[in-house]
Coordinates of C-alpha atoms in Angstrom, one line a residue:
M1 CA 19.1 42.1 20.5
K2 CA 21.7 39.7 21.7
K3 CA 19.1 37.8 23.7
N4 CA 16.8 37.5 20.6
F5 CA 19.8 36.3 18.5
L6 CA 20.7 33.6 21.1
L7 CA 17.0 32.5 21.2
L8 CA 16.9 32.3 17.4
A9 CA 20.1 30.3 17.3
S10 CA 18.8 28.0 20.0
M11 CA 15.6 27.4 18.0
L12 CA 17.6 26.7 14.8
L13 CA 19.9 24.3 16.7
S14 CA 16.9 22.5 18.2
A15 CA 15.2 22.1 14.8
A16 CA 18.5 20.8 13.3
T17 CA 18.8 18.3 16.2
M18 CA 15.2 17.1 15.7
S19 CA 15.7 16.5 12.0
A20 CA 19.0 14.7 12.6
A21 CA 17.2 12.5 15.2
E22 CA 15.2 10.7 12.4
E23 CA 16.4 8.8 9.3
D24 CA 14.0 7.5 6.7
I25 CA 14.9 3.9 6.0
T26 CA 11.9 3.1 3.9
P27 CA 12.6 0.8 0.9
A28 CA 12.2 2.6 -2.4
G29 CA 9.7 0.1 -3.5
Y30 CA 7.3 1.4 -0.9
I31 CA 7.3 4.9 -2.1
F32 CA 4.4 4.3 -4.4
N33 CA 4.3 7.7 -6.1
N34 CA 7.7 7.1 -7.5
L35 CA 6.8 3.8 -9.1
T36 CA 6.1 3.3 -12.8
E37 CA 5.7 -0.5 -12.6
F38 CA 4.0 -2.8 -10.2
H39 CA 5.7 -5.9 -8.8
Y40 CA 3.6 -7.0 -5.9
V41 CA 2.8 -9.5 -4.5
D42 CA 6.2 -11.3 -4.6
K43 CA 5.6 -14.6 -2.9
A44 CA 3.3 -16.5 -0.7
F45 CA 4.1 -18.7 2.3
T46 CA 2.1 -21.4 4.1
G47 CA 1.1 -20.7 7.7
A48 CA 1.0 -17.5 9.8
N49 CA 4.6 -16.5 9.2
I50 CA 7.3 -16.4 6.6
T51 CA 9.8 -19.1 6.2
T52 CA 13.1 -18.2 7.9
P53 CA 15.4 -16.5 7.1
V54 CA 13.3 -14.1 5.2
Y55 CA 15.9 -12.6 2.9
E56 CA 16.9 -16.0 1.5
S57 CA 13.5 -17.5 1.5
I58 CA 12.0 -14.8 -0.8
G59 CA 14.9 -15.2 -3.2
G60 CA 17.4 -12.6 -2.2
D61 CA 18.1 -9.6 -4.4
A62 CA 16.2 -11.1 -7.3
V63 CA 12.9 -10.8 -5.5
W64 CA 13.6 -8.2 -2.8
N65 CA 13.3 -5.4 -5.4
D66 CA 14.2 -2.8 -2.7
G67 CA 10.9 -3.3 -1.0
A68 CA 9.1 -6.7 -0.9
C69 CA 5.5 -7.4 -0.2
V70 CA 4.7 -11.0 0.7
V71 CA 1.7 -12.8 1.9
A72 CA 1.3 -15.8 4.3
G73 CA -1.7 -18.0 5.2
G74 CA -2.8 -21.5 5.7
Q75 CA -4.7 -21.5 2.4
F76 CA -1.5 -21.4 0.3
A77 CA -0.7 -25.0 1.4
N78 CA -3.5 -26.3 -0.8
P79 CA -2.1 -26.9 -4.3
A80 CA -5.5 -27.7 -5.7
Q81 CA -6.7 -24.1 -5.2
P82 CA -5.3 -21.1 -7.0
Y83 CA -5.4 -18.9 -3.9
F84 CA -2.2 -17.1 -4.7
T85 CA -3.2 -16.4 -8.3
D86 CA -6.6 -15.2 -7.0
L87 CA -5.0 -12.8 -4.5
K88 CA -2.5 -11.4 -7.0
A89 CA -5.3 -10.6 -9.5
G90 CA -6.7 -8.2 -7.0
T91 CA -3.5 -6.2 -6.2
S92 CA -2.5 -3.2 -8.2
L93 CA -0.8 0.2 -8.2
V94 CA -3.7 2.7 -8.6
D95 CA -3.3 6.5 -9.2
L96 CA -6.0 8.3 -7.2
G97 CA -4.6 11.7 -8.1
G98 CA -5.1 14.8 -5.9
E99 CA -3.2 14.8 -2.6
V100 CA -3.1 11.1 -2.5
G101 CA -1.5 10.0 -5.8
K102 CA -0.5 6.4 -6.3
V103 CA -1.5 3.8 -3.8
F104 CA -1.0 0.0 -3.3
C105 CA -4.5 -1.4 -3.8
I106 CA -5.9 -4.8 -2.9
S107 CA -9.6 -5.3 -3.7
G108 CA -11.9 -8.1 -2.7
K109 CA -13.8 -10.3 -5.2
N110 CA -17.2 -8.7 -4.6
S111 CA -16.1 -5.1 -3.9
K112 CA -18.1 -2.4 -5.8
V113 CA -15.5 0.3 -5.4
N114 CA -15.4 1.0 -9.2
D115 CA -19.2 1.7 -9.1
K116 CA -18.7 4.0 -6.1
I117 CA -15.9 6.0 -7.7
K118 CA -17.9 6.4 -10.9
E119 CA -20.9 7.6 -8.8
L120 CA -18.7 10.2 -6.9
Y121 CA -16.3 11.3 -9.6
G122 CA -17.8 10.2 -13.0
V123 CA -14.7 8.2 -13.7
E124 CA -14.4 4.4 -14.5
M125 CA -11.2 3.3 -12.7
S126 CA -11.5 -0.5 -13.5
I127 CA -9.6 -1.4 -10.3
P128 CA -9.0 -5.2 -10.6
S129 CA -10.5 -7.5 -8.0
C130 CA -9.4 -10.8 -6.6
T131 CA -10.7 -13.6 -8.8
G132 CA -11.7 -16.1 -6.1
G133 CA -12.8 -16.6 -2.5
L134 CA -9.9 -16.4 0.0
N135 CA -9.3 -18.0 3.4
W136 CA -7.3 -16.2 6.2
F137 CA -4.1 -14.4 5.1
N138 CA -1.8 -11.6 6.2
I139 CA 0.2 -9.1 4.2
N140 CA 3.9 -8.4 5.2
W141 CA 6.0 -5.4 4.5
L142 CA 9.7 -6.0 5.0
S143 CA 12.4 -3.5 6.1
D144 CA 15.5 -3.0 3.9
P145 CA 18.4 -5.2 5.0
S146 CA 21.0 -2.5 4.1
N147 CA 19.4 0.1 6.3
T148 CA 17.7 -1.7 9.2
P149 CA 19.5 -1.0 12.5
L150 CA 19.7 -3.8 15.1
S151 CA 18.8 -3.2 18.7
N152 CA 18.3 -4.9 22.1
G153 CA 15.0 -3.1 22.5
S154 CA 16.3 -0.3 24.7
T155 CA 18.4 1.6 22.1
T156 CA 17.5 2.3 18.5
Q157 CA 13.8 2.5 17.8
I158 CA 12.1 2.1 14.4
R159 CA 8.9 3.9 13.8
V160 CA 6.4 2.1 11.6
R161 CA 3.8 4.3 9.8
L162 CA 0.8 3.1 7.8
V163 CA -1.5 5.5 6.0
L164 CA -4.6 3.9 4.4
N165 CA -8.2 4.3 3.4
V166 CA -10.8 1.5 3.1
Y167 CA -13.9 1.2 0.9
A168 CA -16.6 -1.3 1.8
N169 CA -19.9 -2.1 0.1
T170 CA -21.4 -1.7 3.6
L171 CA -19.5 0.2 6.2
N172 CA -19.7 -0.9 9.8
N173 CA -17.8 0.1 12.9
A174 CA -17.9 -3.5 14.1
N175 CA -16.5 -5.0 10.9
N176 CA -12.7 -5.4 11.0
I177 CA -10.9 -5.1 7.8
I178 CA -7.5 -5.6 9.5
N179 CA -7.7 -7.6 12.7
S180 CA -4.3 -6.5 13.8
A181 CA -1.3 -4.6 12.5
Y182 CA 2.0 -4.9 14.4
A183 CA 5.7 -5.5 14.1
V184 CA 7.2 -9.0 14.0
N185 CA 10.5 -10.5 13.1
D186 CA 10.9 -13.3 10.6
Q187 CA 10.7 -16.0 13.2
G188 CA 7.3 -14.9 14.4
G189 CA 8.5 -13.1 17.5
I190 CA 6.4 -10.0 18.2
N191 CA 8.2 -6.7 18.9
P192 CA 7.6 -5.2 21.4
S193 CA 6.4 -8.4 23.1
G194 CA 2.6 -8.5 23.1
S195 CA 2.2 -5.4 21.0
N196 CA -0.3 -7.2 18.7
T197 CA -2.8 -7.1 21.6
A198 CA -2.4 -3.5 22.4
T199 CA -5.5 -1.3 22.5
G200 CA -6.7 -0.1 19.1
T201 CA -4.9 -2.5 16.8
A202 CA -8.0 -3.5 14.9
I203 CA -9.0 -1.3 11.9
T204 CA -12.7 -1.4 10.9
T205 CA -14.5 -0.5 7.7
G206 CA -16.6 2.0 9.5
E207 CA -13.6 4.2 10.3
F208 CA -13.6 5.4 6.8
G209 CA -17.2 6.6 6.6
K210 CA -19.2 9.8 7.2
Q211 CA -22.8 10.3 8.1
V212 CA -25.0 11.5 5.2
E213 CA -28.7 11.7 6.0
G214 CA -28.4 9.2 8.7
N215 CA -26.4 6.7 6.7
L216 CA -22.7 5.8 7.0
V217 CA -21.2 6.3 3.5
W218 CA -17.6 5.9 2.3
D219 CA -15.4 9.0 2.6
P220 CA -12.5 8.8 0.1
T221 CA -10.9 11.8 1.8
R222 CA -10.6 10.2 5.3
W223 CA -7.2 8.6 5.7
L224 CA -6.0 6.8 8.8
V225 CA -2.4 7.5 10.0
Y226 CA -1.4 4.5 12.2
E227 CA 2.0 4.6 13.9
F228 CA 3.9 2.7 16.6
D229 CA 7.6 2.2 17.5
T230 CA 9.5 -1.1 17.5
W231 CA 13.0 -2.5 17.1
C232 CA 14.8 -5.1 15.0
P233 CA 16.4 -7.7 17.4
E234 CA 20.1 -8.2 17.3
N235 CA 21.4 -11.4 15.7
D236 CA 23.2 -14.1 17.6
E237 CA 27.0 -13.5 17.2
S238 CA 27.4 -16.7 15.2
D239 CA 24.5 -15.9 12.9
T240 CA 25.4 -13.8 9.8
K241 CA 22.0 -13.9 8.2
F242 CA 19.7 -10.8 8.2
Y243 CA 16.5 -10.9 10.3
P244 CA 14.4 -7.9 9.3
I245 CA 11.6 -6.3 11.0
R246 CA 8.3 -6.5 9.2
L247 CA 4.9 -4.9 9.4
K248 CA 2.3 -7.7 9.6
M249 CA -1.3 -6.9 8.6
E250 CA -3.7 -9.7 9.6
M251 CA -6.6 -9.4 7.1
N252 CA -10.2 -10.3 8.0
Q253 CA -11.0 -12.3 4.9
G254 CA -14.7 -12.3 5.4
N255 CA -15.1 -8.5 5.4
F256 CA -12.3 -8.1 2.8
T257 CA -14.3 -9.9 0.2
N258 CA -16.6 -6.9 -0.1
S259 CA -13.9 -4.2 0.4
T260 CA -11.0 -2.5 -1.2
V261 CA -7.9 -1.4 0.8
F262 CA -5.9 1.6 -0.4
I263 CA -2.4 2.0 1.2
K264 CA -0.8 5.3 0.6
E265 CA 2.2 4.9 2.8
V266 CA 4.3 2.1 4.4
K267 CA 7.2 3.9 6.1
F268 CA 10.1 2.8 8.4
T269 CA 11.9 5.6 10.3
K270 CA 15.1 5.1 12.4
L271 CA 14.8 7.2 15.6
T272 CA 18.1 8.0 17.1
D273 CA 16.6 10.2 19.8
N274 CA 14.2 8.2 22.0
T275 CA 12.6 11.3 23.7
E276 CA 9.2 10.7 22.1
T277 CA 8.5 7.0 21.6
I278 CA 5.2 5.2 21.1
V279 CA 6.1 1.7 22.3
G280 CA 3.5 -0.8 23.4
T281 CA 0.6 1.4 22.1
R282 CA -0.6 2.9 18.9
R283 CA -1.0 6.4 17.6
R284 CA -4.2 6.8 15.5
E285 CA -4.9 10.0 13.7
Y286 CA -7.0 10.9 10.7
K287 CA -6.0 13.2 7.8
T288 CA -8.2 14.8 5.1
L289 CA -6.6 14.1 1.8
T290 CA -8.4 14.8 -1.5
I291 CA -8.4 12.4 -4.4
A292 CA -8.9 13.4 -8.0
P293 CA -9.1 10.4 -10.3
T294 CA -8.8 11.7 -13.9
I295 CA -8.6 8.7 -16.2
I296 CA -11.9 8.6 -18.1
S297 CA -13.1 5.3 -19.6
G298 CA -13.4 5.0 -23.4
V299 CA -15.4 1.8 -23.2
E300 CA -18.2 3.1 -25.5
T301 CA -16.6 5.8 -27.7
G302 CA -12.9 5.5 -27.1
I303 CA -12.8 9.3 -26.5
A304 CA -12.0 11.0 -23.2
A305 CA -14.6 13.8 -22.7
G306 CA -13.2 17.2 -23.7
S307 CA -9.9 15.7 -24.8
A308 CA -7.9 16.0 -27.9
L309 CA -6.6 12.4 -27.4
K310 CA -8.8 10.0 -29.4
C311 CA -8.7 6.3 -29.7
S312 CA -10.8 4.0 -31.8
V313 CA -11.3 0.3 -30.8
N314 CA -12.3 -2.2 -33.5
G315 CA -12.3 -5.7 -32.0
N316 CA -8.8 -6.0 -30.6
T317 CA -7.3 -3.3 -32.9
V318 CA -6.6 0.0 -31.3
T319 CA -5.8 3.2 -33.3
I320 CA -4.7 6.4 -31.6
N321 CA -4.6 9.9 -33.2
E322 CA -1.4 11.0 -31.3
D323 CA 2.0 9.5 -30.4
A324 CA 1.3 7.6 -27.3
D325 CA 2.4 4.8 -25.0
I326 CA -0.1 2.0 -23.9
F327 CA 0.0 0.5 -20.4
T328 CA -1.9 -2.2 -18.6
T329 CA -3.9 -0.9 -15.6
S330 CA -1.1 -2.2 -13.3
G331 CA 1.4 0.1 -15.0
M332 CA 3.2 -2.3 -17.4
K333 CA 4.0 -0.7 -20.9
V334 CA 2.8 -3.0 -23.7
A335 CA 3.1 -0.8 -26.8
T336 CA 4.3 2.5 -28.2
V337 CA 2.5 3.8 -31.3
K338 CA 2.8 6.8 -33.6
A339 CA -0.1 9.0 -34.5
G340 CA -2.6 7.1 -36.7
E341 CA -0.9 3.8 -36.2
S342 CA -2.8 0.7 -35.0
V343 CA -1.8 -2.0 -32.5
E344 CA -3.4 -5.4 -31.7
L345 CA -4.1 -5.9 -28.0
A346 CA -5.5 -8.7 -25.9
K347 CA -8.9 -8.3 -24.2
G348 CA -8.8 -6.1 -21.2
F349 CA -8.5 -2.5 -19.9
Y350 CA -5.5 -0.3 -20.9
V351 CA -4.3 3.3 -20.3
T352 CA -3.0 5.3 -23.2
K353 CA -0.7 8.3 -22.5
S354 CA 0.3 11.0 -24.9
A355 CA 2.7 13.8 -24.1
T356 CA -0.1 15.8 -22.4
E357 CA -3.0 13.6 -21.7
S358 CA -4.1 10.1 -20.7
M359 CA -7.3 8.0 -20.9
K360 CA -8.5 4.5 -20.3
I361 CA -9.8 2.2 -23.1
A362 CA -11.3 -1.2 -23.1
V363 CA -10.7 -4.0 -25.6
K364 CA -13.6 -6.4 -25.6

């Protein structure tokens, strides 16, 4: 009995030690399921990297928003082209429901993801797409300055975790959607050194497919879990500015045009126990996660099938039979109406939410 008790105590102590060895330092703005409003993408920079120092260059607290997503690319140097506006038009917070919930979504100009979701689930999601052609660009996710530990590379590790799914009009194992995803500091230094060339950094559209009657078709339940360890370099003693670590995703703009990227998770974890590190390589695993999109379009009738919530749309006038809030598809509230009241809305898609139900409507 005493031996069993000691074994149990040892197991409990081991479990407690393992949990204490990790600390979630993910900015709140990256926990998408907790968000009610969408604020990405915050800013664009010219060239392959962000202007230094990052924190000041993106506007400090006013822009950081406890989790900033910024883009960079040579195209943004051309003031004659609305590249940044085109890119922002295709980014949104999308609720896929089921085990996935809300995701950061970026959709290429020619993606047919809405048609595919309607085909599979009978639901019109109206996920917005980029409004123009894009040149090369990268997406950057920044660690929180108040929680990021500094290291000389041999002490505190930071685990970076990315969970995503990709739709493409045509899936292909040779078509990169992300050429490389790795850790980098704001000055462009790669941590660990050379990690961007490690085996398996490229992510292809074909990874998110399944074989059906000899054809590779999109599998919305197949999610890639991509992890690696890195560190945030120590500052020079005379330098008081913060140099964060960031996850840099180098997008393949050619394949992105016909694709949609769903990001469920961007996570930073501080590891205080280095017994299990994945430095200089990548961990790639796949999880089966169901989605259950439930917002049904009211484009023709304004009525969600089988629902008590009813909307009538006459021109740009919307009337709802229940007390409800009205949101844009990116999550911004635009109106609150009482049962039977009408509201004037600009042309576009909206989500109406009563106390118990929600539906999507279109103002033409």
